[in-house]
Tab-separated table of C-alpha atoms in Angstrom:
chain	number	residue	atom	x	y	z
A	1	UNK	CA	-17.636	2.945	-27.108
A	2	UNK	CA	-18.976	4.069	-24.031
A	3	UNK	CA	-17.048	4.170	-20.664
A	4	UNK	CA	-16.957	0.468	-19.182
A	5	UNK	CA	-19.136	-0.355	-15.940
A	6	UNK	CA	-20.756	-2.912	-13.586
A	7	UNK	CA	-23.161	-1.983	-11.257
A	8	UNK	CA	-22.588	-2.657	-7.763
A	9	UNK	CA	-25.140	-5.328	-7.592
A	10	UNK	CA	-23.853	-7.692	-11.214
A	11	UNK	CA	-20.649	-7.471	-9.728
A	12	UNK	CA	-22.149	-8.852	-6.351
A	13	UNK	CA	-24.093	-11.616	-8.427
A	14	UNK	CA	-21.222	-12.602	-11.252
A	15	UNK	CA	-19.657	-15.518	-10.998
A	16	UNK	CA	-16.229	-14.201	-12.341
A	17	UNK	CA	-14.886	-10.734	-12.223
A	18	UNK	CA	-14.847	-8.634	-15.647
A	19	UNK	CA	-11.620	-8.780	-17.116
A	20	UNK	CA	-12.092	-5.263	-17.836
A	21	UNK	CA	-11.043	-4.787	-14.272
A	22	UNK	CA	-7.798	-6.543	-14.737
A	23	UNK	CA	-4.707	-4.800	-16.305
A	24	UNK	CA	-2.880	-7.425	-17.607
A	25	UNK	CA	-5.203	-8.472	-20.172
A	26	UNK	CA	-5.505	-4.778	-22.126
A	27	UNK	CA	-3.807	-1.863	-22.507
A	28	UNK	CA	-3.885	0.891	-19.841
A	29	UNK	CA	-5.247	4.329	-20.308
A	30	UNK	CA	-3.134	6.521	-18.796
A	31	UNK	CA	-5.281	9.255	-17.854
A	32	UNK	CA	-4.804	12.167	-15.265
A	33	UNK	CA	-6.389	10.256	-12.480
A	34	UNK	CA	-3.709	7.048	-12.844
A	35	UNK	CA	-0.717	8.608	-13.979
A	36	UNK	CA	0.280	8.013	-9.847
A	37	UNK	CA	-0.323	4.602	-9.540
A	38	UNK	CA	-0.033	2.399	-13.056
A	39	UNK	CA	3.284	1.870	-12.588
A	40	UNK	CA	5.037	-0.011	-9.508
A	41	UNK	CA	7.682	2.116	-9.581
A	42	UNK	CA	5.962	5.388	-9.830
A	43	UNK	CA	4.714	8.493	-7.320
A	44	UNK	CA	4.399	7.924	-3.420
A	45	UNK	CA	5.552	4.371	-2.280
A	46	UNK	CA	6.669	2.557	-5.785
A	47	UNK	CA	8.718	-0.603	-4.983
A	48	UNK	CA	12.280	1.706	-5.108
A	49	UNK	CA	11.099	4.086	-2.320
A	50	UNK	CA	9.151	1.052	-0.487
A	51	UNK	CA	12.127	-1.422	-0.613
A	52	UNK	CA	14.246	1.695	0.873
A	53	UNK	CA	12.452	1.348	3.934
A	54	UNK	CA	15.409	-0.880	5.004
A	55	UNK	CA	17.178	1.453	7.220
A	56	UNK	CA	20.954	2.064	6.117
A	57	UNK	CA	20.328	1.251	2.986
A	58	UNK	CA	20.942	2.373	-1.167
A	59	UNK	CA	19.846	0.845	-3.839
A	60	UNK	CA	21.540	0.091	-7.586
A	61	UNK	CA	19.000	0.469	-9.997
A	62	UNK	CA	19.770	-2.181	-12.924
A	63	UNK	CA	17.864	-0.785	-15.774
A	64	UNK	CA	17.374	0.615	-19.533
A	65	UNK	CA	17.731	4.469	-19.388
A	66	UNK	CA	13.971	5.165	-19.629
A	67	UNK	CA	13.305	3.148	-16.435
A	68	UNK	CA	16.133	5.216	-14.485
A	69	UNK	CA	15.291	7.957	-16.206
A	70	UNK	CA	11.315	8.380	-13.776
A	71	UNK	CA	13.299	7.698	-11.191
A	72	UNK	CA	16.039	10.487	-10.849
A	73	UNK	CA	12.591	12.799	-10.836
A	74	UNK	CA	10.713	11.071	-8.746
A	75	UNK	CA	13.897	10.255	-5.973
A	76	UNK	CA	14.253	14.001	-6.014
A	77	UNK	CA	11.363	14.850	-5.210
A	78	UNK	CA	10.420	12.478	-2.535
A	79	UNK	CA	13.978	12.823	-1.269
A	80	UNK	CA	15.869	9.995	-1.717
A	81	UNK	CA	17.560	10.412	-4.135
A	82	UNK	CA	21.139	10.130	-2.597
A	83	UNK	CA	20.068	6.795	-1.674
A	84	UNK	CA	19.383	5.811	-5.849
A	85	UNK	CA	22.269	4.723	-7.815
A	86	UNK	CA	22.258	3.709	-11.201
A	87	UNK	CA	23.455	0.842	-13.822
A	88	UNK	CA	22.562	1.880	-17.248
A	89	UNK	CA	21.956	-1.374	-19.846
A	90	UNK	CA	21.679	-1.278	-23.499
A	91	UNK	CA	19.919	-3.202	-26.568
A	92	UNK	CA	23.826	-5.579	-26.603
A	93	UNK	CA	23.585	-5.683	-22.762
A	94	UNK	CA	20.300	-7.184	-23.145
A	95	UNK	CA	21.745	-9.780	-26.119
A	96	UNK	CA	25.092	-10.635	-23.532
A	97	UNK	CA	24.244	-10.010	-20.375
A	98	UNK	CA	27.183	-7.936	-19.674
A	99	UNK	CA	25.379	-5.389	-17.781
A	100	UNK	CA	25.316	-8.492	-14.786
A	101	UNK	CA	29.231	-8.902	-14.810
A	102	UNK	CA	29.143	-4.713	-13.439
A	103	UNK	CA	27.205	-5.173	-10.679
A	104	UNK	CA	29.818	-6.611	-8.106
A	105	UNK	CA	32.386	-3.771	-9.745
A	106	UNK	CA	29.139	-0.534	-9.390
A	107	UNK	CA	28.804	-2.152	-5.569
A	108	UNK	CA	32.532	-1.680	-4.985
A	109	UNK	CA	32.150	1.790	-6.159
A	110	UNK	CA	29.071	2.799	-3.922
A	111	UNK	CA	30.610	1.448	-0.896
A	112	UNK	CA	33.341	3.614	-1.579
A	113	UNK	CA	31.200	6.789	-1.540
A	114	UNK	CA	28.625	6.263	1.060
A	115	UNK	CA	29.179	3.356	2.964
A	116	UNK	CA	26.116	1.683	3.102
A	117	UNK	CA	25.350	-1.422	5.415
A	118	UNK	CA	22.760	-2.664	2.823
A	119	UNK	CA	22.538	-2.373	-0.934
A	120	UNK	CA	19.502	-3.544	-2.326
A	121	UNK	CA	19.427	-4.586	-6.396
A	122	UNK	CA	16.540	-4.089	-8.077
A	123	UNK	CA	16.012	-5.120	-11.720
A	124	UNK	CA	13.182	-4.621	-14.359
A	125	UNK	CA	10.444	-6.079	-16.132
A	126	UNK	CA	13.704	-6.808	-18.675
A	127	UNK	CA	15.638	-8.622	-16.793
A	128	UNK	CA	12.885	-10.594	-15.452
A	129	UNK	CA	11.915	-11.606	-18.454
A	130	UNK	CA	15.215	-12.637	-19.048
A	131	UNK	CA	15.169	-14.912	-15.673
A	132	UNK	CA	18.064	-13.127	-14.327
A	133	UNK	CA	19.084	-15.172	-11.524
A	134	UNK	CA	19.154	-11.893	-9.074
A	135	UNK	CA	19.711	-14.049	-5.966
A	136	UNK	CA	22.704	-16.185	-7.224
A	137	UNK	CA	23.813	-12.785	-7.772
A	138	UNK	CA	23.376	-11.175	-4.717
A	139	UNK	CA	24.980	-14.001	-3.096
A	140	UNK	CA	28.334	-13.812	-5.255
A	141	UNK	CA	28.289	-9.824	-4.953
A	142	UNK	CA	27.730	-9.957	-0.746
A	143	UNK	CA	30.830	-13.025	-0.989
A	144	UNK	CA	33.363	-10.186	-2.828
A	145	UNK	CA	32.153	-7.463	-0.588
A	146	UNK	CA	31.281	-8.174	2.097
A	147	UNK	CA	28.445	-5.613	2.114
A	148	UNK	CA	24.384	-7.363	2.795
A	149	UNK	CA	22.678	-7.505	-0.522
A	150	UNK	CA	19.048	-7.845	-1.078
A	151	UNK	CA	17.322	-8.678	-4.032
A	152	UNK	CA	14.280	-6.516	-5.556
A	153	UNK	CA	12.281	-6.735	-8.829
A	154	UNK	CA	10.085	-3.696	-10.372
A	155	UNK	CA	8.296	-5.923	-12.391
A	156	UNK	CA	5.038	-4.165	-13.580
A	157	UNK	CA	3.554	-6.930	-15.726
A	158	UNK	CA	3.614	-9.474	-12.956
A	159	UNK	CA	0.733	-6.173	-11.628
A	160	UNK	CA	-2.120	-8.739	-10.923
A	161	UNK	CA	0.061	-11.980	-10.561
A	162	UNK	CA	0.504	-14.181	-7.474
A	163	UNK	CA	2.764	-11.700	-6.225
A	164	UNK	CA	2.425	-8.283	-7.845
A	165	UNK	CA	5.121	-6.153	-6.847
A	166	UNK	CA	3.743	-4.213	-4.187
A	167	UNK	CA	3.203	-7.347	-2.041
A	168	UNK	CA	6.433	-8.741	-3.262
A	169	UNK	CA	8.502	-5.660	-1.834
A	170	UNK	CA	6.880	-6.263	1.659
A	171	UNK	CA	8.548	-9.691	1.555
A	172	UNK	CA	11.885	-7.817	0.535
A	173	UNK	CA	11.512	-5.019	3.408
A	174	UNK	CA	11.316	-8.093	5.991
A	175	UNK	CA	14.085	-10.653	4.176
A	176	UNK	CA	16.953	-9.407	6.801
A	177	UNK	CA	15.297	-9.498	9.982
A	178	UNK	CA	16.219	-12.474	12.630
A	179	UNK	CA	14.239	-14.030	14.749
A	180	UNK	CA	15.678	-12.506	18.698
A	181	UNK	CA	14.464	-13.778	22.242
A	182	UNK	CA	10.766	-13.162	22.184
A	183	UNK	CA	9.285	-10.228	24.089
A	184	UNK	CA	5.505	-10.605	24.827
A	185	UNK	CA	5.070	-6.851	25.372
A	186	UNK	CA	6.787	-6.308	21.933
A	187	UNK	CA	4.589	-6.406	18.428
A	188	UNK	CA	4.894	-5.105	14.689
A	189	UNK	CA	2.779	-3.605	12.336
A	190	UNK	CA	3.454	-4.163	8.948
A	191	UNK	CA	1.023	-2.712	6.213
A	192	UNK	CA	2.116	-0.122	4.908
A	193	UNK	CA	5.798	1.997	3.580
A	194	UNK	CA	4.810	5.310	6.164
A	195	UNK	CA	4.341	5.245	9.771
A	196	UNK	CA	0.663	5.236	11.221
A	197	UNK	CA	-0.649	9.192	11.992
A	198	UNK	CA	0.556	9.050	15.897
A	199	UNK	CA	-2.253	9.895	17.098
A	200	UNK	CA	-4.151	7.384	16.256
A	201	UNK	CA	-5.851	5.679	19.225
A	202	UNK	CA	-4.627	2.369	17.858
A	203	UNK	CA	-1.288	3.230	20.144
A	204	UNK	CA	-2.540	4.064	22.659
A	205	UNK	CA	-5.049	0.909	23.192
A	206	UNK	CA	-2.414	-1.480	22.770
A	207	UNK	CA	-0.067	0.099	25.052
A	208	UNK	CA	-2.922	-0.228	27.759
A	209	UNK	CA	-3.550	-3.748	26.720
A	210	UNK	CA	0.168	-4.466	27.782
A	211	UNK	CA	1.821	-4.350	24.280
A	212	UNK	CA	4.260	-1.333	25.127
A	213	UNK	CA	6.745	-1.555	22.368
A	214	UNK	CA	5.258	-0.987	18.987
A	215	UNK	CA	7.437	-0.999	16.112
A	216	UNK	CA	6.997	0.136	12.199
A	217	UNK	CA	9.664	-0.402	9.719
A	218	UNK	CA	9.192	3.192	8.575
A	219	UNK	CA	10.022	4.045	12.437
A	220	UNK	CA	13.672	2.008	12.414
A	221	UNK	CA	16.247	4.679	11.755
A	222	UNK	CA	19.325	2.160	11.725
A	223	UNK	CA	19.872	-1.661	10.741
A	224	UNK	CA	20.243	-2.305	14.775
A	225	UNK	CA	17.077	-0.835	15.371
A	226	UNK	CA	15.365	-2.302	12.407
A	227	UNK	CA	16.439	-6.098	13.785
A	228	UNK	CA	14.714	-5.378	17.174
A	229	UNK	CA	11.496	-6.110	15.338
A	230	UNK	CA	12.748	-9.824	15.445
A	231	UNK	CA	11.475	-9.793	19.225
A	232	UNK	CA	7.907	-9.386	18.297
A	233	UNK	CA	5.371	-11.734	20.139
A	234	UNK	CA	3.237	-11.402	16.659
A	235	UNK	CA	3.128	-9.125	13.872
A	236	UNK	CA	-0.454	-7.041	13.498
A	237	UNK	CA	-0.995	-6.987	9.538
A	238	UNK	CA	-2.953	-3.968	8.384
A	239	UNK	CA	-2.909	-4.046	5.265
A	240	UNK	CA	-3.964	-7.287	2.565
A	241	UNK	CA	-0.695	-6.231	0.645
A	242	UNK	CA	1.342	-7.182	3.910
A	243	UNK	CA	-0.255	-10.130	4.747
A	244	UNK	CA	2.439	-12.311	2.249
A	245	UNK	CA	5.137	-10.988	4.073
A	246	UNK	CA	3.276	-11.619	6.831
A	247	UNK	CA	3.222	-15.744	5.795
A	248	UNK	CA	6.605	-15.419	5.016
A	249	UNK	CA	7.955	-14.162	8.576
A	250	UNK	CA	5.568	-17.009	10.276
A	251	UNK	CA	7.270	-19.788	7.816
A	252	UNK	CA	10.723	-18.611	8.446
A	253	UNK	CA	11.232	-17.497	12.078
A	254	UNK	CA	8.088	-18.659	13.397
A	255	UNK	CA	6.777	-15.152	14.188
A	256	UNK	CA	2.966	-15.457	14.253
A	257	UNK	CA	0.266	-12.765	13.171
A	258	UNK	CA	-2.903	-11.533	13.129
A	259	UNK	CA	-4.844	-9.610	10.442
A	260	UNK	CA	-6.926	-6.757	11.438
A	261	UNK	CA	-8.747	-4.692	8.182
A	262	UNK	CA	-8.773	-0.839	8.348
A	263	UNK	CA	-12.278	0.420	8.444
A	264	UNK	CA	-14.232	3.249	8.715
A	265	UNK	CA	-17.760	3.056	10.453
A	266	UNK	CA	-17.265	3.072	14.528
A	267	UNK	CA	-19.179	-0.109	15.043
A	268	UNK	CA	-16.572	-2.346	12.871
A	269	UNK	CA	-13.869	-0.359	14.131
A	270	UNK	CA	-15.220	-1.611	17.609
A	271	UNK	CA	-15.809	-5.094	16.369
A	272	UNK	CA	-12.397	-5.392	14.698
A	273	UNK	CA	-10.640	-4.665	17.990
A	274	UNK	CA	-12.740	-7.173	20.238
A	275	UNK	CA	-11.902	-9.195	17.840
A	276	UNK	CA	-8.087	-8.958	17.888
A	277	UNK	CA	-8.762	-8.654	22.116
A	278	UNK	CA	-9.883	-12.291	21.664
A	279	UNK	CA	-7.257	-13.572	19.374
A	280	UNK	CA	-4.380	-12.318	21.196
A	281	UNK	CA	-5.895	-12.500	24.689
A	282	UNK	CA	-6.141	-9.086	26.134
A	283	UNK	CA	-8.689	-6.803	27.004
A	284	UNK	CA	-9.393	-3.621	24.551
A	285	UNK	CA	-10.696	-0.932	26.396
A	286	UNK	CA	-11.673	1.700	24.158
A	287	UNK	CA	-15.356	2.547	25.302
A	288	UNK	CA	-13.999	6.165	25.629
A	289	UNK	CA	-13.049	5.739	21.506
A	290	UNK	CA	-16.185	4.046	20.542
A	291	UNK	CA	-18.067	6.706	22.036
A	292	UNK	CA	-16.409	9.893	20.490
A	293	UNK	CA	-16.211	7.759	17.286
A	294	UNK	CA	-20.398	7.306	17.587
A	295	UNK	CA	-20.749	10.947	18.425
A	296	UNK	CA	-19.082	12.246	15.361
A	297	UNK	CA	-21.261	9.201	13.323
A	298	UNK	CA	-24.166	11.328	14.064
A	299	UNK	CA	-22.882	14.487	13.023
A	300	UNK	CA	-22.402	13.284	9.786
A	301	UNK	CA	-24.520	15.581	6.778
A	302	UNK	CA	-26.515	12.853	4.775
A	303	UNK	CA	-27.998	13.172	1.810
A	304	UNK	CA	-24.790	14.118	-0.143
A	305	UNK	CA	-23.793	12.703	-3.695
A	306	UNK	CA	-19.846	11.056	-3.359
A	307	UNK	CA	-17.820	9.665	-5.863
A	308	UNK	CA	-14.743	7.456	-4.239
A	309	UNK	CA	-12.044	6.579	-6.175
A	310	UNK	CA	-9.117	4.035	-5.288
A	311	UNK	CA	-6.154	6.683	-4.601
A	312	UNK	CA	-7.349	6.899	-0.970
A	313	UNK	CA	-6.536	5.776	2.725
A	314	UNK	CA	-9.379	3.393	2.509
A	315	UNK	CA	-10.769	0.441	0.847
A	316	UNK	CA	-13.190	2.080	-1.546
A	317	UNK	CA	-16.173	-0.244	-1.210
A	318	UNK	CA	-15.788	-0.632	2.701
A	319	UNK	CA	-16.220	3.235	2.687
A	320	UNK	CA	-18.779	3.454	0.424
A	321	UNK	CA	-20.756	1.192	2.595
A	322	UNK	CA	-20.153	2.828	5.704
A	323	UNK	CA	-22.010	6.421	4.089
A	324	UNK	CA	-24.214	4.690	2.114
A	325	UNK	CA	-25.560	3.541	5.865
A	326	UNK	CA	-25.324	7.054	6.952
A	327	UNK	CA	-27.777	7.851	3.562
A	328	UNK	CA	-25.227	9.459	1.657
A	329	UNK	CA	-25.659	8.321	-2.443
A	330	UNK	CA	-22.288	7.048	-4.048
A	331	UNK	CA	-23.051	6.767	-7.740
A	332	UNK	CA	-19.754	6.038	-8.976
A	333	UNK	CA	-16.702	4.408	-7.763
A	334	UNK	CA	-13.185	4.244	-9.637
A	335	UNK	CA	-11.290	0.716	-8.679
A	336	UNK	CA	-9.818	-2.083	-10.118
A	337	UNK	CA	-12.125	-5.312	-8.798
A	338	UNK	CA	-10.312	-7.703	-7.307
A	339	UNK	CA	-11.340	-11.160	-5.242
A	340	UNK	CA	-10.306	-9.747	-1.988
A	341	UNK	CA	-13.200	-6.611	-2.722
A	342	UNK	CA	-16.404	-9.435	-3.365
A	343	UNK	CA	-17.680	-9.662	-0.290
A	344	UNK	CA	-17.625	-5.699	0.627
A	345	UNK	CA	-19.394	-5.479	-2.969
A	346	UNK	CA	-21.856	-7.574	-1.350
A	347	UNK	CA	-22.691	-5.391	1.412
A	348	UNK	CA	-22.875	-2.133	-0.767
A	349	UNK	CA	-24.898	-3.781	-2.917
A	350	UNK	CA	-27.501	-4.387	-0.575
A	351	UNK	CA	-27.433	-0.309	0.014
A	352	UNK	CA	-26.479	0.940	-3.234
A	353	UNK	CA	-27.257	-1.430	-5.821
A	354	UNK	CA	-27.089	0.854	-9.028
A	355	UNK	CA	-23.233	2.406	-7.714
A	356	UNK	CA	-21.487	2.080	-11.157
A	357	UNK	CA	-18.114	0.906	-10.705
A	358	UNK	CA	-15.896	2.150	-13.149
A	359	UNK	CA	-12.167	1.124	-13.849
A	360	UNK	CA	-9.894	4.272	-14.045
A	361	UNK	CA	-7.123	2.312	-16.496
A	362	UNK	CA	-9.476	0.754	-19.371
A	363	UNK	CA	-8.887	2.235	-22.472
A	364	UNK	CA	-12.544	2.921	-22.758
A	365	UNK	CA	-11.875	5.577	-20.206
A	366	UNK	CA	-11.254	8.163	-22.946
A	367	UNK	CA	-14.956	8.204	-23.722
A	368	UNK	CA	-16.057	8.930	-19.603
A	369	UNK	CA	-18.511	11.105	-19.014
A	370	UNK	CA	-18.552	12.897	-16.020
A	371	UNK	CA	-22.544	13.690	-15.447
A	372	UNK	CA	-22.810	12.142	-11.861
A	373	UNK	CA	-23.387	15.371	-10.386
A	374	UNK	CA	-21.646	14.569	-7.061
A	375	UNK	CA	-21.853	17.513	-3.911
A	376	UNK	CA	-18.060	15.931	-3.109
A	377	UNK	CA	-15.448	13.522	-4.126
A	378	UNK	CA	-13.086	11.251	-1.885
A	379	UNK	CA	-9.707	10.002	-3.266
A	380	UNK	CA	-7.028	12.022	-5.434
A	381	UNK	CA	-8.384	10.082	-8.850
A	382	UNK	CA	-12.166	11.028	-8.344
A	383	UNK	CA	-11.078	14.840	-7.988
A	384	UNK	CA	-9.367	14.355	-11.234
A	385	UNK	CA	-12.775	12.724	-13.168
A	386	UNK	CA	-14.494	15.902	-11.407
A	387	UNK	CA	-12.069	18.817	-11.504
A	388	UNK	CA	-14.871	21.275	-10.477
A	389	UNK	CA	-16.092	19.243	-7.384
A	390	UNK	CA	-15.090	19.878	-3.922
A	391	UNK	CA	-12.300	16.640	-2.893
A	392	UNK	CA	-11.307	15.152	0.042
A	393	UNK	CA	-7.948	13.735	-1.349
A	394	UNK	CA	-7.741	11.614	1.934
A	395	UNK	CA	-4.216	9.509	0.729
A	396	UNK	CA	-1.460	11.283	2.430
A	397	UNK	CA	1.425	9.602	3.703
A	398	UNK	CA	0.376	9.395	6.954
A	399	UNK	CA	-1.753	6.950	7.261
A	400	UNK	CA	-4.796	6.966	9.580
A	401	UNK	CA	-5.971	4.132	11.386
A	402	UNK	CA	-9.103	3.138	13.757
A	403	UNK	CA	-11.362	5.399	15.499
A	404	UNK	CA	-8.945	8.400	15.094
A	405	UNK	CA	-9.015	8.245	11.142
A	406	UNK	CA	-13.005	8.166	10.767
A	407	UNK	CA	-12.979	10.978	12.804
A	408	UNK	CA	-10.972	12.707	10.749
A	409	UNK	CA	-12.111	11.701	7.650
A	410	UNK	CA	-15.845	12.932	8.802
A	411	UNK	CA	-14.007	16.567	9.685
A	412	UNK	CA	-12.590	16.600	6.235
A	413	UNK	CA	-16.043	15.756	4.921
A	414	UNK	CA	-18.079	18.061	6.940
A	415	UNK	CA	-15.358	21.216	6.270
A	416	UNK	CA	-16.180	20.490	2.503
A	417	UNK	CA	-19.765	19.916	2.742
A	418	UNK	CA	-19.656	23.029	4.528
């Protein structure tokens, strides 16, 4: 059984996406290059470290010992671990439900030794399963407290559902905030669990534009601070796996926003911001941007071989787009397909037709044969499916954004092309 595939161009013609691309209909190879991100509580921002974004916060951990058992390593290393606690269950806690008549009692006991403002509860695929009624909970635990209590569910089999868990935790991130006096100067940017990269000209362009006081979640240091984000004029989403929370804000507290995509080639980074200049009803004067961004277009080496892969600060496809315009050849891509990706498939395949498009988690995986022969590779996965190839890893936790991260990225590519 060879390695599965579509081409670029079938998946731009298909009616229906291959389920091979979707995880909840077949197993899930676990190979070097997913090991990161097939879980939604695993490495970099799982739903324990994203949902801890609330400032002031802990969080009680309501699990079976192999679920709490990732996440004493992974706290530790990503320091936050004195923010994890813990509430072991068992095969009879699972029969009784006795593990749910601790919780109040384990919240007691935390307040007692840190103090927190907020304590979030998060439960796992087990309890869901179960339909534990987390929020009825929550309620009775914040009435015998008197501590805030916010629900949260790692459930990984709800991965590709109408709210998989990264998108729900954005929802949870946002549940306290209150809607304040409105500040027109004032706006949020939700997409992601780690501030922008400062320097970013994104800043800088809206401060000119008259929106001065830019806020981030991942900015708020205290619960105070955090509920200033209530005086936004609008929230900016950057991200697709924002843009629920996004609805969510708008239906309760009437906060409106706009979504602006990240890209990478100059011209749609241009277009994207006229565009948002329009909608909002300011001027965006980044000529100055547009220009260095143009000038550092043309620098670009074509000609190269890239494979992308998904564990990078882009979307995939809209990157492979861009460089297949610049007349670089991307023959293979590692991504799960989903609806959202069609119509940037589209547009590669117009470019790049034959650009196999390989899913990194089918089992058929095992059989992968790396014989692309690429110069480079961009994304922490593709450097693992070519070990021997030069990689732009490109997903730290600072994340890059307009005019500022294409330049970048292109420095990154150049210094390896180099």
């Amino acid at each position: 059984m060879n390695a599965f595939y579509t081409t670029a161009a079938d998946l731009a013609a298909g009616k229906k996406i291959p389920a091979e691309y979707d995880p909840s209909v077949h197993l899930i190879y676990s190979s070097p290059a997913t090991l990161a991100y097939n879980s939604p509580g695993a490495i970099g921002f799982g739903v324990k470290r994203a949902a801890l974004t609330i400032p002031e916060s802990v969080m009680l951990l309501i699990a079976p010992a192999s679920c709490g058992r990732n996440s004493t390593i992974l706290s530790a290393e990503e320091h936050y671990r004195d923010r994890m606690f813990y509430l072991l269950m068992n095969e009879t806690d699972l029969v009784t439900s006795r593990h749910l008549r601790k919780i109040t009692q384990a919240v007691k006991e935390i307040d007692e030794l840190c103090h927190p403002k907020v304590v979030i509860l998060c439960i796992t695929c087990v309890d869901a399963l179960l339909a534990t009624d987390l929020e009825s909970i929550c309620e009775k635990t914040a009435q015998e407290t008197g501590l805030i209590l916010v629900p949260s569910t790692m459930y990984a089999l709800e991965r590709e559902g109408r709210k998989p868990p990264m998108v729900q935790v954005h929802d949870t991130v946002f549940s306290l905030l209150k809607r304040k006096p409105v500040d027109p100067h004032a706006v949020n940017l939700l997409g992601w669990f780690s501030p922008i990269d400062p320097e970013s000209d994104l800043f800088p362009l809206l401060q000119k534009a008259g929106l001065t006081k830019i806020r981030q979640a991942a900015e708020m240091k205290t619960l105070d601070a955090y509920q200033k984000m209530g005086e936004a004029n609008f929230n900016l989403i950057l991200d697709p796996e924002a843009a629920y929370a996004g609805e969510q804000l708008y239906q309760r507290l009437g906060m409106p926003y706009l979504e602006i995509p990240r890209v990478y080639a100059p011209d749609r980074i241009h277009h994207v911001y006229q565009l948002l200049a329009k909608a909002v009803g300011i001027t965006i004067d980044d000529d100055e941007w547009y220009a260095k961004g143009k000038r550092k277009q043309a620098e670009l080496p074509g000609g190269r071989r890239i494979v992308i892969g998904e564990m990078c600060n882009a979307d995939p496809f809209e990157l492979a787009a861009f460089l297949a315009e610049q007349g670089y050849v991307t023959p293979e891509i590692f991504s799960n397909v989903i609806s959202r990706n069609l119509p940037t498939i589209k547009r590669l395949a117009k470019l790049s037709p034959e650009t196999k498009v390989y899913t990194g988690i089918s089992p058929s995986m095992i059989n992968f044969q790396a014989d692309a022969h690429p110069d480079l590779t961009i994304g922490k996965d593709a450097g693992q499916w070519y070990p021997n190839v030069p990689c732009v890893e490109w997903n730290s936790e600072k994340q890059p954004f307009g005019y500022d991260g294409f330049i970048k990225l292109a420095d990154r590519i150049k210094e390896v092309s180099a």
